[in-house]
Tab-separated table of C-alpha atoms in Angstrom:
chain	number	residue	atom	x	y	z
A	1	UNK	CA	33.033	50.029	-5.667
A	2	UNK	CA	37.161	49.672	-4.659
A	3	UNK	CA	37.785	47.698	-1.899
A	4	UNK	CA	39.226	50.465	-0.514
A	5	UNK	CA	35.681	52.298	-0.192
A	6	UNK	CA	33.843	48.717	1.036
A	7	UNK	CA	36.380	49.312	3.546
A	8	UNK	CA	35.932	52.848	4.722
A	9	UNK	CA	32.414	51.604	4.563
A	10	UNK	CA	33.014	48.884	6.721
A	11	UNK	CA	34.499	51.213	9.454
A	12	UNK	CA	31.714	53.149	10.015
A	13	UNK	CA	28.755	50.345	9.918
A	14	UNK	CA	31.169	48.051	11.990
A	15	UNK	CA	29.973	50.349	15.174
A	16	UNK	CA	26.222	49.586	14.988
A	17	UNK	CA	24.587	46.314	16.276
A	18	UNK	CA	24.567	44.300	13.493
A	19	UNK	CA	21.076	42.533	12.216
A	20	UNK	CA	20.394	39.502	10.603
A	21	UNK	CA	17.622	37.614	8.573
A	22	UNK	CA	16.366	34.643	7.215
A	23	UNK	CA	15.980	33.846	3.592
A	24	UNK	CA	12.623	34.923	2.197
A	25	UNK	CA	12.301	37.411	5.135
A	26	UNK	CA	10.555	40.928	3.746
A	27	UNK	CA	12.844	43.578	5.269
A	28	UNK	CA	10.572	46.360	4.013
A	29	UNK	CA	6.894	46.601	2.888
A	30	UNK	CA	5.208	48.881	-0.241
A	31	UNK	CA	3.505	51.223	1.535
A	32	UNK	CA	5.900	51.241	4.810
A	33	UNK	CA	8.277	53.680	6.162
A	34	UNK	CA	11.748	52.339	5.956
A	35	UNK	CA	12.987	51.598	9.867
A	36	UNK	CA	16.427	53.242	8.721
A	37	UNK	CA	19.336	52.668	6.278
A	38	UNK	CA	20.288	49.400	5.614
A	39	UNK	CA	24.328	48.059	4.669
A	40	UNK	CA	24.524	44.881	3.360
A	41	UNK	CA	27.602	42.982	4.510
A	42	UNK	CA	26.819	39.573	3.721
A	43	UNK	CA	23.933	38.200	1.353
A	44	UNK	CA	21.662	39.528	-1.598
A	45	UNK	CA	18.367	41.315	-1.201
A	46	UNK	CA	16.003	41.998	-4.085
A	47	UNK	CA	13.707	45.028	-4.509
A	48	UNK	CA	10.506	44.429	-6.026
A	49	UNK	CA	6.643	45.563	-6.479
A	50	UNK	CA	3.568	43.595	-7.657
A	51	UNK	CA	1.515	44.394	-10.525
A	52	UNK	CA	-2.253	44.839	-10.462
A	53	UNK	CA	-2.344	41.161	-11.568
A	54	UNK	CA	-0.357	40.020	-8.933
A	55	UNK	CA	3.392	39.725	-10.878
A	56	UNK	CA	6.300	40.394	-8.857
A	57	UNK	CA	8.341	43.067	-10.662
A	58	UNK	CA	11.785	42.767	-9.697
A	59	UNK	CA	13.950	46.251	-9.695
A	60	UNK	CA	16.969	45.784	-8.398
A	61	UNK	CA	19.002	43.066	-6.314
A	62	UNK	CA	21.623	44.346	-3.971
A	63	UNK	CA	24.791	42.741	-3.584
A	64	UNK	CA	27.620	42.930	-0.479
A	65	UNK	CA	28.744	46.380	-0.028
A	66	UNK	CA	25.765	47.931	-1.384
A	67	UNK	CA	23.206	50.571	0.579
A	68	UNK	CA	19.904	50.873	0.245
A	69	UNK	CA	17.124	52.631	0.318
A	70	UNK	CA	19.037	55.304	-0.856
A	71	UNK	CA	15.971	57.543	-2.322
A	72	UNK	CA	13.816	57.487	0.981
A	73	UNK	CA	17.254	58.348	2.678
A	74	UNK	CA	18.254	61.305	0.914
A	75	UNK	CA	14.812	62.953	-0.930
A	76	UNK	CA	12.215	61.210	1.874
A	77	UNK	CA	10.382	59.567	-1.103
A	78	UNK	CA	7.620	57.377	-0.447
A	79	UNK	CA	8.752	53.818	-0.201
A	80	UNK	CA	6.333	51.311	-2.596
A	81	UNK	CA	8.874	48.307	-3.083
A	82	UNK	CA	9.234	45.571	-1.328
A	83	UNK	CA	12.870	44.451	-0.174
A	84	UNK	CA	12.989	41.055	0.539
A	85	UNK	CA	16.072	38.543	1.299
A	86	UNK	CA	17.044	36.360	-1.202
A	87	UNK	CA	19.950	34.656	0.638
């Protein structure tokens, strides 16, 4: 993404209360309705599930700047990932 866009970005999330968390801290269960959209301005989060034989599975770890859960945002899928915080 341009800086240009992490900025237009920035604009709009700089309005709302920001909220922080703790490394470790599971942001959203499997299973769970998201509470909202999320904009990361600082810090990494991964997105993971567990296998049947209890192996994390990571998918996906979000970086400054990025937005997530983008497919329970626009199509209302049915979240079963965990986000958690990795930093």
């Amino acid at each position: 993404m341009k800086n240009s866009e992490l900025h237009e970005l920035d604009k709009i999330f700089r309005k709302l209360k920001p909220i922080h968390f703790k490394r470790g801290e599971i942001i959203i269960r499997a299973g769970d309705a998201p509470p909202g959209i999320f904009y990361l301005k600082s810090g990494y989060v991964k997105v993971y599930s567990v296998s049947r034989s209890g192996e994390q599975l990571t998918l996906i770890i979000f970086k400054p700047g990025d937005i997530f859960p983008v497919s329970w945002a626009i199509n209302s899928t049915k979240n079963e990932y965990f986000a958690e915080t990795m930093t």
